Short mmCIF file of C-alpha atoms and ligand atoms in Angstrom, two decimals:
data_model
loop_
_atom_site.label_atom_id
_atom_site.label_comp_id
_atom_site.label_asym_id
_atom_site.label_seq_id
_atom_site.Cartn_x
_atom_site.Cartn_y
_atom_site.Cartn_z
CA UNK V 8 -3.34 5.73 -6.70
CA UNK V 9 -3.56 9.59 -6.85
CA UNK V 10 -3.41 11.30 -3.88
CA UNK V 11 -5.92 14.07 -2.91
CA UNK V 12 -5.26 17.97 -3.58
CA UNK V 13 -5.51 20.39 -1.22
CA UNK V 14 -5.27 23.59 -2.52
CA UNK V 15 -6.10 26.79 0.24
CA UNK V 16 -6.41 30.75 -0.78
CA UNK V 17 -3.93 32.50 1.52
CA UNK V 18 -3.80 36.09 1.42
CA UNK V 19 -0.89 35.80 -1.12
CA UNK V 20 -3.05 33.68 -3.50
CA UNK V 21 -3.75 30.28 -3.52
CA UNK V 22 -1.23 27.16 -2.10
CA UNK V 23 -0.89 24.17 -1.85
CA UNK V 24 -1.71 22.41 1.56
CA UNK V 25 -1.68 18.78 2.93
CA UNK V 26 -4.83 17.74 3.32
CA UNK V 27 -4.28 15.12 6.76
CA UNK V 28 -3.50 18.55 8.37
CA UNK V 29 -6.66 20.35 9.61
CA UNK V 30 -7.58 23.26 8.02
CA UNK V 31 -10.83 24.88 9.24
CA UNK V 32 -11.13 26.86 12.39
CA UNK V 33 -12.82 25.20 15.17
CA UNK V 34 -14.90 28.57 15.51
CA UNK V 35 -15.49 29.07 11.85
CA UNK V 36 -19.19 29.05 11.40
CA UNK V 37 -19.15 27.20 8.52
CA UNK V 38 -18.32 24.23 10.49
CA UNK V 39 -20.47 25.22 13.50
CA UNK V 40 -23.93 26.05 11.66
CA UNK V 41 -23.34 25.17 8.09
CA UNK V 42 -23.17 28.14 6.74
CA UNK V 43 -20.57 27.61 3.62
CA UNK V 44 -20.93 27.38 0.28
CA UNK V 45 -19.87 24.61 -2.01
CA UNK V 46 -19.71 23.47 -5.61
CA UNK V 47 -18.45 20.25 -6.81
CA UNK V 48 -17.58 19.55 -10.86
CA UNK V 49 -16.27 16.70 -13.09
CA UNK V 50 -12.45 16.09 -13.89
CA UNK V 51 -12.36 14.50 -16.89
CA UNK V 52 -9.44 14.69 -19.56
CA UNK V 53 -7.53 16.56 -17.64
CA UNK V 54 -10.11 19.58 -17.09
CA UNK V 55 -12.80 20.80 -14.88
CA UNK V 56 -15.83 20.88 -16.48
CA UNK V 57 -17.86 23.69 -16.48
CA UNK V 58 -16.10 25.91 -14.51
CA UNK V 59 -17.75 29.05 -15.43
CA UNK V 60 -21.52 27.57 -14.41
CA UNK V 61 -20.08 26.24 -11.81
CA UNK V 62 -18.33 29.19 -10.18
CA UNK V 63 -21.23 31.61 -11.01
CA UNK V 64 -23.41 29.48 -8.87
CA UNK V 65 -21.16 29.79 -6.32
CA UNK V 66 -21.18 32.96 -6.16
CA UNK V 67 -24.85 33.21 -6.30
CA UNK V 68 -25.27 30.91 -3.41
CA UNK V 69 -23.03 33.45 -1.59
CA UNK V 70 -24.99 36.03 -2.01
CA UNK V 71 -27.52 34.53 -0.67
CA UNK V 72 -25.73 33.69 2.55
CA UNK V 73 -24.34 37.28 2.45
CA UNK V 74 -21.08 34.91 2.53
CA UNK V 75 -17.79 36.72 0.96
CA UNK V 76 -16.13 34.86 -1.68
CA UNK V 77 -12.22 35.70 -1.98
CA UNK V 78 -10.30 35.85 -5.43
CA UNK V 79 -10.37 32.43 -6.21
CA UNK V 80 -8.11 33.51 -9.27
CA UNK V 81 -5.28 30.49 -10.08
CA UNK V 82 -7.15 27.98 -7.60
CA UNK V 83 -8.64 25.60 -9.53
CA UNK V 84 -5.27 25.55 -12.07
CA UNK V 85 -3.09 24.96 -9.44
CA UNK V 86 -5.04 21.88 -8.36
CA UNK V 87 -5.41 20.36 -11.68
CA UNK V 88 -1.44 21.07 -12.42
CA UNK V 89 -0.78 18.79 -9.38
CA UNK V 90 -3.82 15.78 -10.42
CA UNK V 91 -1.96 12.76 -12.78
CA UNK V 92 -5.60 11.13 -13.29
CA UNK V 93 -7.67 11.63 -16.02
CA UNK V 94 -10.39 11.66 -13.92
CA UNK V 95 -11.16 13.09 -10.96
CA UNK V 96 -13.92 15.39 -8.65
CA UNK V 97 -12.80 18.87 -7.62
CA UNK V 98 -14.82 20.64 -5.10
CA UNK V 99 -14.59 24.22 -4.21
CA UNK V 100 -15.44 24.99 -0.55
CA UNK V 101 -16.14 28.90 0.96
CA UNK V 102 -16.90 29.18 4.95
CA UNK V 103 -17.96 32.03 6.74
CA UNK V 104 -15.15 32.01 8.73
CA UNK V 105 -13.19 32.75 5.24
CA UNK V 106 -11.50 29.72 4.93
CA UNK V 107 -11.56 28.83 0.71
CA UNK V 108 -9.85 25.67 -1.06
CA UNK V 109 -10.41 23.22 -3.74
CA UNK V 110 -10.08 19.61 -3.02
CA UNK V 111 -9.58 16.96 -5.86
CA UNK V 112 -10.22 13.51 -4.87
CA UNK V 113 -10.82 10.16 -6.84
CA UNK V 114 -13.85 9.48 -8.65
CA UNK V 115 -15.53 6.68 -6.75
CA UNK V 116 -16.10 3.54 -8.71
CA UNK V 117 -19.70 3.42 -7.10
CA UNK V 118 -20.68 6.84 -8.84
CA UNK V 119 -19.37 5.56 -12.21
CA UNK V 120 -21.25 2.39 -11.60
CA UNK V 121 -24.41 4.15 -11.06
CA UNK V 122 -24.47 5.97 -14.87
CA UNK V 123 -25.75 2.53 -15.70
CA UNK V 124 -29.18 3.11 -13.92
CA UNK V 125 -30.35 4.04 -10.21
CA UNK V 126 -32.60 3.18 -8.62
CA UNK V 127 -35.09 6.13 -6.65
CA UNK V 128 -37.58 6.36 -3.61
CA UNK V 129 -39.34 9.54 -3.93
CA UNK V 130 -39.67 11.61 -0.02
CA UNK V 131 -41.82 14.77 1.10
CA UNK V 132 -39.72 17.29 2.01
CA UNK V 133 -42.52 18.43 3.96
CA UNK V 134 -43.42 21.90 2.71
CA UNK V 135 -45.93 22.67 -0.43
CA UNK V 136 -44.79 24.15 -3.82
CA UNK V 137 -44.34 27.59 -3.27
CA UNK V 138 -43.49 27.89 0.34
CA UNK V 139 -39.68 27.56 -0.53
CA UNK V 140 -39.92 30.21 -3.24
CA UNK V 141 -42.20 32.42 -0.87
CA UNK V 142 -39.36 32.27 1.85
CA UNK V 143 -35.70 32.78 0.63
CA UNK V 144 -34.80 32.43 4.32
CA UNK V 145 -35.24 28.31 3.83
CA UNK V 146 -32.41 28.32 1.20
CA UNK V 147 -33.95 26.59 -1.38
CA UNK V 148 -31.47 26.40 -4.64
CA UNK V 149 -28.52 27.65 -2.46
CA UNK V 150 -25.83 25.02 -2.49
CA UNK V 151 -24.64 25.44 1.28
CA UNK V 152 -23.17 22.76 2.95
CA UNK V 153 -26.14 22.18 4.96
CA UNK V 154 -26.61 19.48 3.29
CA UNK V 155 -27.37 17.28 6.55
CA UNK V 156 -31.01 17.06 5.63
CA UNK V 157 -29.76 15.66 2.11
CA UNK V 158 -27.47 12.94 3.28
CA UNK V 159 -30.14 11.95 5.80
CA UNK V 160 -32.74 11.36 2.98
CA UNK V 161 -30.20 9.54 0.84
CA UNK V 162 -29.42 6.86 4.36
CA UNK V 163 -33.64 6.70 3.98
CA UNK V 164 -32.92 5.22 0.47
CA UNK V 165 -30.33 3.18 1.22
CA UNK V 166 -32.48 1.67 4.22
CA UNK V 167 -35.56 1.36 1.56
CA UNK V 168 -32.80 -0.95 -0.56
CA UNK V 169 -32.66 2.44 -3.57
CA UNK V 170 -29.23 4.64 -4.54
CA UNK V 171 -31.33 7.62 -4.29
CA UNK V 172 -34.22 10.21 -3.81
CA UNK V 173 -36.50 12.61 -5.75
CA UNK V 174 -38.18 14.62 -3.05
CA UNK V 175 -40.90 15.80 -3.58
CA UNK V 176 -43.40 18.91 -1.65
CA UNK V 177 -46.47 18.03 0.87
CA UNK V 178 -48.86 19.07 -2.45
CA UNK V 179 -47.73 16.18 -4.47
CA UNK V 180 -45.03 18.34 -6.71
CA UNK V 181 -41.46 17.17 -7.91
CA UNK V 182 -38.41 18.99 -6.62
CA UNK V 183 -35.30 18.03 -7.37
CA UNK V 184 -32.92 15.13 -5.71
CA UNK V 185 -30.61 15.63 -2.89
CA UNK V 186 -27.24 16.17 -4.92
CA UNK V 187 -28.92 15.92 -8.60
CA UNK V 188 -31.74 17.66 -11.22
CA UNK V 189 -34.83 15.33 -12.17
CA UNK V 190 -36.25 15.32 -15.55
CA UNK V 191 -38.81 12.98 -16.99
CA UNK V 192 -39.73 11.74 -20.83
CA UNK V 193 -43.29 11.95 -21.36
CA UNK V 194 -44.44 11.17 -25.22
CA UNK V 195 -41.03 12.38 -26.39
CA UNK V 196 -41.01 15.50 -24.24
CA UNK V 197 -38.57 16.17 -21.45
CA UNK V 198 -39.85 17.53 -18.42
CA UNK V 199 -37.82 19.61 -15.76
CA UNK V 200 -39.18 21.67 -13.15
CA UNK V 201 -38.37 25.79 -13.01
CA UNK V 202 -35.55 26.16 -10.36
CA UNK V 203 -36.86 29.79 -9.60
CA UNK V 204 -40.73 28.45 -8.81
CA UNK V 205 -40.40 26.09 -7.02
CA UNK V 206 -36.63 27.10 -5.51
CA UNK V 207 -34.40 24.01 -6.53
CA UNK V 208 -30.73 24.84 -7.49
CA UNK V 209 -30.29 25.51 -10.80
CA UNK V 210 -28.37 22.32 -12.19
CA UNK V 211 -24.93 22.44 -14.57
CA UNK V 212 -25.55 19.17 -16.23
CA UNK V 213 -29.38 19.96 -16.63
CA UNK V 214 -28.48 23.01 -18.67
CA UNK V 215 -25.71 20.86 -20.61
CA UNK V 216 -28.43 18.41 -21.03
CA UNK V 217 -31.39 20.23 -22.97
CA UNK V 218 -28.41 22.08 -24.91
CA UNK V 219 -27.28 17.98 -26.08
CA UNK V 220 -31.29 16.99 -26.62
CA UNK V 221 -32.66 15.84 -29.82
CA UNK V 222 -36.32 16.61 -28.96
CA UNK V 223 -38.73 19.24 -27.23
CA UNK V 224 -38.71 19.72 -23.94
CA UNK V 225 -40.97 22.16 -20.85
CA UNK V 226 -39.32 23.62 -18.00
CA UNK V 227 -42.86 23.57 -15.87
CA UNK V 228 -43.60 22.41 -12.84
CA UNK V 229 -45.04 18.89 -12.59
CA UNK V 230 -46.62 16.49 -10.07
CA UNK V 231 -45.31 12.86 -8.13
CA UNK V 232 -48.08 10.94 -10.31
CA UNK V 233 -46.80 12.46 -13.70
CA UNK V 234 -43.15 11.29 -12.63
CA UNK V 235 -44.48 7.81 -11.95
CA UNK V 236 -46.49 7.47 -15.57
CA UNK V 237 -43.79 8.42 -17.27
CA UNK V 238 -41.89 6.83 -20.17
CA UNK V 239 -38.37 8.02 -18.38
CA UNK V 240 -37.22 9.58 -15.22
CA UNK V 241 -33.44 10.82 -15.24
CA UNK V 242 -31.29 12.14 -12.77
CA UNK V 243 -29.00 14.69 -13.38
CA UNK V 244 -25.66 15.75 -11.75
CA UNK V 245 -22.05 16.62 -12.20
CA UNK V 246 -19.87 13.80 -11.45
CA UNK V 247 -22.67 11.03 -11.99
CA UNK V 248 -23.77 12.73 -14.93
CA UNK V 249 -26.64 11.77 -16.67
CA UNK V 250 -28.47 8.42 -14.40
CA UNK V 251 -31.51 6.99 -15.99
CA UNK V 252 -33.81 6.00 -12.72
CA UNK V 253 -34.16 2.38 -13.39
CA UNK V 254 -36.63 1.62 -10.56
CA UNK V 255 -38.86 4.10 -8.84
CA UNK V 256 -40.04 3.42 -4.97
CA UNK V 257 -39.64 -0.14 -6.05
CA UNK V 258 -41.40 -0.42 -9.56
CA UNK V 259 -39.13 -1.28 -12.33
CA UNK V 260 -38.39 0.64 -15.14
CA UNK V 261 -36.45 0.37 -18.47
CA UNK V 262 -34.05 2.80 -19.42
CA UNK V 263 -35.31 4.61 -22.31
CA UNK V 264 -33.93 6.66 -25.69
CA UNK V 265 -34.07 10.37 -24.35
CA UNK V 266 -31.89 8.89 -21.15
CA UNK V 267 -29.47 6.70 -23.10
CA UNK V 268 -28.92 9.60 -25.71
CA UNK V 269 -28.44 12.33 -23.41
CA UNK V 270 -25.87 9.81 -20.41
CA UNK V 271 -23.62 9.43 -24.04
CA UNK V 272 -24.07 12.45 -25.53
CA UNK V 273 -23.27 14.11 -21.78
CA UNK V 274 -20.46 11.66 -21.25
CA UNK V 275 -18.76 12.83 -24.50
CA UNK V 276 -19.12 16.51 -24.13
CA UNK V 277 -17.46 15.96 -20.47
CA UNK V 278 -14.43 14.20 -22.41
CA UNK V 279 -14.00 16.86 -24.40
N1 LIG A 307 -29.75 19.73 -6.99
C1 LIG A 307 -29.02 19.65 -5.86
C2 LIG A 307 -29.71 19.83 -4.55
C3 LIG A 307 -27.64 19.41 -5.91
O1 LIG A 307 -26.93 19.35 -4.79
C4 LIG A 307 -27.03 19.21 -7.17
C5 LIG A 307 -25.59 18.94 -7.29
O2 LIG A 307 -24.94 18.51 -6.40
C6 LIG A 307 -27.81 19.27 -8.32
C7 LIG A 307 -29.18 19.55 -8.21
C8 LIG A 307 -27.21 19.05 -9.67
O3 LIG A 307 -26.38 20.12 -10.02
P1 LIG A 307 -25.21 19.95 -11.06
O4 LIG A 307 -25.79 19.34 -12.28
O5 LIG A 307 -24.76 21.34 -11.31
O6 LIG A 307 -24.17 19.10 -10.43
#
């Protein structure tokens, strides 16, 4: 079994660190109100995929913390120089208290499992369509890990017998899911909802995704009843990659030719 990688950025540049020893201050912010920023990619081959996306959104979600990021130059190499799997997930982690590292752990079996199909219970977050956008102060699209509200929605599922959630706003719109994008297939035409409008992060693998597509595709804001009538829903995300939902808030679904083209086509441009 591979170990984990613990990588930290000292003031001399990044080092290597064992990660059973604690590493974040007990004062650090990050850990007291959430307020760090995170992004989590795919090992595969050897590499980190999308690095670039992934790093750019980082630093975006910063921003919008007014969070510093420090030169995370030589980081992510010196983890994957130390990782002997072929696969693996590599999160980068930034607290206000200024604490950076990477972490590379196993890819879990489960998440690998689930590229077969998921199955989805949609939840209102509670708020309509363009409250989030109206108010930057509510974080919507910012990776942070405040992602407490997320993990609770995803226990919701589990207790409702489904993998995992599309929330969804008071007004009836889709958003996104707590760690992935959503798409749908509707008569041959992929469906994703404008991260900007509606203020859903901007996913990595969604962007991959319409690059790989064979077909049209609108990147408009849609409603809970179109997700339900359509031919396809997907869920998109890093590690996962691309999951067709195969039953939504119970109903059975099949998994369709947009989904199964795009998990393959995704899966081999991950390889490499
Ligand atoms: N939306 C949210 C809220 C997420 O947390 C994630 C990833 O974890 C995604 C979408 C998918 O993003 P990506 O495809 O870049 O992994």
């Amino acid at each position: 079994m591979t170990e984990t990688v613990l990588v930290v950025v000292s003031p001399d540049g990044p080092v290597l660190a064992d990660p059973s020893v604690p590493l974040v201050r007990a004062d650090d912010a990050g850990l007291l109100r959430g307020e760090s920023v995170f992004e989590t990619m795919r090992v595969a081959s050897g590499r980190a995929f999308g690095v670039e996306a992934h790093l750019s959104r980082l630093a975006r979600s910063a921003a919008r913390l007014a969070l510093e990021v420090p030169p995370l130059d030589g980081l992510l190499e010196l983890a994957l120089g130390q990782w002997d799997a072929p696969d693996g997930v590599l999160r980068v982690v930034v607290t206000r208290g200024g604490t950076a590292f990477a972490l590379l752990t196993e890819l879990p079996a489960s998440t690998v499992a689930q590229r077969a199909g998921v199955s989805a219970v949609v939840l209102d977050l509670g708020v309509p369509a363009d409250l989030r956008a109206a108010s930057p102060w509510l974080l919507g699209g910012v990776k942070s890990t405040s992602y407490a509200v997320n993990m609770a929605a995803l226990r919701e599922a589990a207790a409702r017998g489904a993998d995992d959630v599309v929330f969804c706003t008071s007004d009836g719109e889709v958003l996104e899911g707590p760690t992935s994008t959503c798409a749908w297939v509707t008569d041959g035409v992929l469906v994703t909802p404008p991260p900007d409008e509606v203020a859903i992060l901007p996913g990595t693998t969604m962007h991959v995704a319409l690059s790989l597509l064979q077909g049209p595709y609108e990147v408009r804001r849609g409603t809970v009843e179109e997700l339900r009538a359509a031919d396809e829903v997907l869920l998109l995300s890093s590690v996962r990659g691309v999951a067709p939902v195969v039953a939504l808030d119970g109903v059975r679904r099949e998994v369709g030719p947009v989904g199964a083209h795009l998990r393959e086509a995704f899966e081999a441009a991950v390889q490499g």
